Amino acid sequence: MNQNFIHIVIPVYNHGKELNAIVDSLQQLGYRHIIVVNDGSGRDIFNGSPPKGISYLKHRVNLGQGAALQTGFLQALKNGAQIVVCFDADGQHNPHDIQALVAPLLNAEADLTTGSRFLSEAPESMPWGRRLLVRAGRFVNYLFTGILLTDAHNGLRALNRNAIEKIRITENRMAHATEILFEVKKHGLILKEVPVNINYTAYSRRHGQSSWNSIKIFFDILFYKLFT
């Protein structure tokens, strides 16, 4: 696999503990095009200078993960990216999953792939409350978009240049995941799910979605559907 075609976008808000290790692990695997978007963090996210060889962008204020991803997408297009991988900053994602994630794009089987924790079996370490929210989210996505995934709101995804050029994220916060599905359907893009591994640590659990935030996402999606 030629990693020069692949750009990795990492949206960051007040993470820091895991970020240096994430960037290092990606670089160790040969990924040289890493775009870190600091979404208005109130502290130093790298505990020092940003690692060498990355593109480092910063929002002056916190806009939300959707806005950070859109900023990263636009930068990746400017850089000539053929494939963009979205990668979380809390240490949940496994860099070794990227190869399987981008394979359907390289083989022209899909325009966009999204990771799934459930194509094999649900991870035992997954908190039961999160498992219920994820499964409920599947049907919310289906209700609004007509696309039924096995996993809802998995942040590990890959897009080819065709998808990056067509998809525009306007939902600044977490409802962007469902908005991407609207865009997939609108532009007739081909989506495929790929099995991935999620590492649930005490740190990643503290930075995960709350039940209240999931409710806010639902209403964000509802308003998007009603007024667009």
Short mmCIF file of C-alpha atoms in Angstrom, two decimals, residues 40-179:
data_model
loop_
_atom_site.label_atom_id
_atom_site.label_comp_id
_atom_site.label_asym_id
_atom_site.label_seq_id
_atom_site.Cartn_x
_atom_site.Cartn_y
_atom_site.Cartn_z
CA GLY A 40 -9.99 25.68 20.23
CA SER A 41 -8.44 23.68 23.08
CA GLY A 42 -7.82 25.66 26.23
CA ARG A 43 -4.43 24.06 26.84
CA ASP A 44 -1.36 22.72 25.09
CA ILE A 45 -2.50 19.52 23.39
CA PHE A 46 1.02 18.24 22.69
CA ASN A 47 2.67 19.04 26.02
CA GLY A 48 5.26 20.94 24.02
CA SER A 49 5.95 21.60 20.34
CA PRO A 50 3.89 19.67 17.74
CA PRO A 51 5.70 16.59 16.39
CA LYS A 52 7.78 17.12 13.26
CA GLY A 53 6.23 16.31 9.91
CA ILE A 54 2.57 16.99 10.73
CA SER A 55 0.21 19.72 9.52
CA TYR A 56 -1.07 21.57 12.57
CA LEU A 57 -4.20 23.73 12.25
CA LYS A 58 -6.04 25.54 15.03
CA HIS A 59 -9.51 27.01 15.50
CA ARG A 60 -9.51 30.11 17.69
CA VAL A 61 -12.63 28.88 19.50
CA ASN A 62 -14.19 25.47 19.99
CA LEU A 63 -16.56 24.79 17.08
CA GLY A 64 -17.09 21.05 17.38
CA GLN A 65 -15.78 17.83 15.88
CA GLY A 66 -17.75 18.21 12.65
CA ALA A 67 -16.19 21.63 12.02
CA ALA A 68 -12.72 20.28 12.83
CA LEU A 69 -13.16 17.43 10.35
CA GLN A 70 -14.34 19.83 7.62
CA THR A 71 -11.25 21.99 8.21
CA GLY A 72 -9.10 18.88 7.94
CA PHE A 73 -10.85 17.75 4.75
CA LEU A 74 -10.27 21.10 3.05
CA GLN A 75 -6.59 21.03 4.00
CA ALA A 76 -6.26 17.45 2.74
CA LEU A 77 -7.77 18.47 -0.62
CA LYS A 78 -5.25 21.32 -0.86
CA ASN A 79 -2.48 18.84 -0.11
CA GLY A 80 -3.61 16.58 -2.96
CA ALA A 81 -4.97 13.74 -0.83
CA GLN A 82 -6.55 10.81 -2.64
CA ILE A 83 -7.78 9.18 0.58
CA VAL A 84 -8.57 10.76 3.94
CA VAL A 85 -8.83 8.75 7.17
CA CYS A 86 -10.64 10.22 10.20
CA PHE A 87 -8.90 9.19 13.42
CA ASP A 88 -9.91 10.04 17.00
CA ALA A 89 -7.52 11.61 19.50
CA ASP A 90 -8.54 9.68 22.63
CA GLY A 91 -6.59 6.47 21.96
CA GLN A 92 -9.59 4.28 21.08
CA HIS A 93 -8.64 3.64 17.46
CA ASN A 94 -6.06 1.11 16.32
CA PRO A 95 -3.68 2.38 13.61
CA HIS A 96 -3.36 -1.17 12.27
CA ASP A 97 -7.05 -1.02 11.22
CA ILE A 98 -6.32 1.68 8.64
CA GLN A 99 -5.05 -0.78 6.04
CA ALA A 100 -8.32 -2.75 6.05
CA LEU A 101 -10.32 0.48 6.13
CA VAL A 102 -8.76 1.91 2.96
CA ALA A 103 -8.55 -1.37 1.00
CA PRO A 104 -12.12 -1.10 -0.45
CA LEU A 105 -11.31 2.43 -1.62
CA LEU A 106 -8.09 1.36 -3.31
CA ASN A 107 -9.96 -1.51 -4.97
CA ALA A 108 -12.74 0.85 -6.18
CA GLU A 109 -15.33 -1.09 -4.15
CA ALA A 110 -16.50 1.95 -2.17
CA ASP A 111 -16.23 5.72 -1.91
CA LEU A 112 -16.40 5.72 1.86
CA THR A 113 -15.77 3.12 4.54
CA THR A 114 -16.74 3.28 8.18
CA GLY A 115 -15.50 1.13 11.02
CA SER A 116 -17.79 -1.25 12.85
CA ARG A 117 -17.33 -2.76 16.30
CA PHE A 118 -20.12 -5.27 15.66
CA LEU A 119 -19.35 -7.03 12.37
CA SER A 120 -17.65 -9.80 14.32
CA GLU A 121 -18.87 -9.32 17.88
CA ALA A 122 -19.26 -6.46 20.34
CA PRO A 123 -16.12 -5.79 22.37
CA GLU A 124 -16.40 -7.14 25.90
CA SER A 125 -14.81 -3.98 27.28
CA MET A 126 -17.51 -1.77 25.77
CA PRO A 127 -19.59 -0.15 28.56
CA TRP A 128 -23.15 -1.47 28.53
CA GLY A 129 -24.64 2.02 28.49
CA ARG A 130 -22.57 2.93 25.44
CA ARG A 131 -23.63 -0.30 23.75
CA LEU A 132 -27.31 0.59 24.19
CA LEU A 133 -26.78 4.12 22.87
CA VAL A 134 -24.88 2.86 19.83
CA ARG A 135 -27.56 0.32 18.98
CA ALA A 136 -30.30 2.94 19.39
CA GLY A 137 -28.29 5.29 17.20
CA ARG A 138 -28.34 2.74 14.39
CA PHE A 139 -32.10 3.02 14.14
CA VAL A 140 -32.09 6.81 14.47
CA ASN A 141 -29.72 6.92 11.50
CA TYR A 142 -31.96 4.55 9.56
CA LEU A 143 -35.07 6.58 10.42
CA PHE A 144 -33.56 9.77 9.02
CA THR A 145 -31.29 8.51 6.23
CA GLY A 146 -32.58 5.08 5.18
CA ILE A 147 -29.07 3.66 5.77
CA LEU A 148 -28.87 0.89 8.38
CA LEU A 149 -25.35 0.40 9.69
CA THR A 150 -24.22 -2.20 12.21
CA ASP A 151 -22.43 0.55 14.16
CA ALA A 152 -23.56 4.15 14.68
CA HIS A 153 -21.21 7.11 15.09
CA ASN A 154 -17.95 5.20 14.81
CA GLY A 155 -15.38 7.93 14.28
CA LEU A 156 -12.96 5.73 12.33
CA ARG A 157 -13.77 6.18 8.64
CA ALA A 158 -12.03 6.65 5.29
CA LEU A 159 -13.10 8.62 2.21
CA ASN A 160 -11.74 8.70 -1.32
CA ARG A 161 -11.21 12.00 -3.13
CA ASN A 162 -14.59 11.75 -4.89
CA ALA A 163 -16.34 11.58 -1.50
CA ILE A 164 -14.19 14.32 0.04
CA GLU A 165 -14.98 16.70 -2.81
CA LYS A 166 -18.74 16.08 -2.60
CA ILE A 167 -19.37 15.83 1.14
CA ARG A 168 -19.78 19.11 2.99
CA ILE A 169 -20.14 18.98 6.76
CA THR A 170 -22.29 21.82 8.11
CA GLU A 171 -23.24 20.19 11.43
CA ASN A 172 -20.38 21.47 13.55
CA ARG A 173 -20.81 19.05 16.42
CA MET A 174 -21.44 15.33 16.77
CA ALA A 175 -24.50 15.18 14.48
CA HIS A 176 -22.01 15.38 11.62
CA ALA A 177 -21.83 11.56 11.59
CA THR A 178 -25.47 11.33 10.49
CA GLU A 179 -25.07 14.30 8.16
#
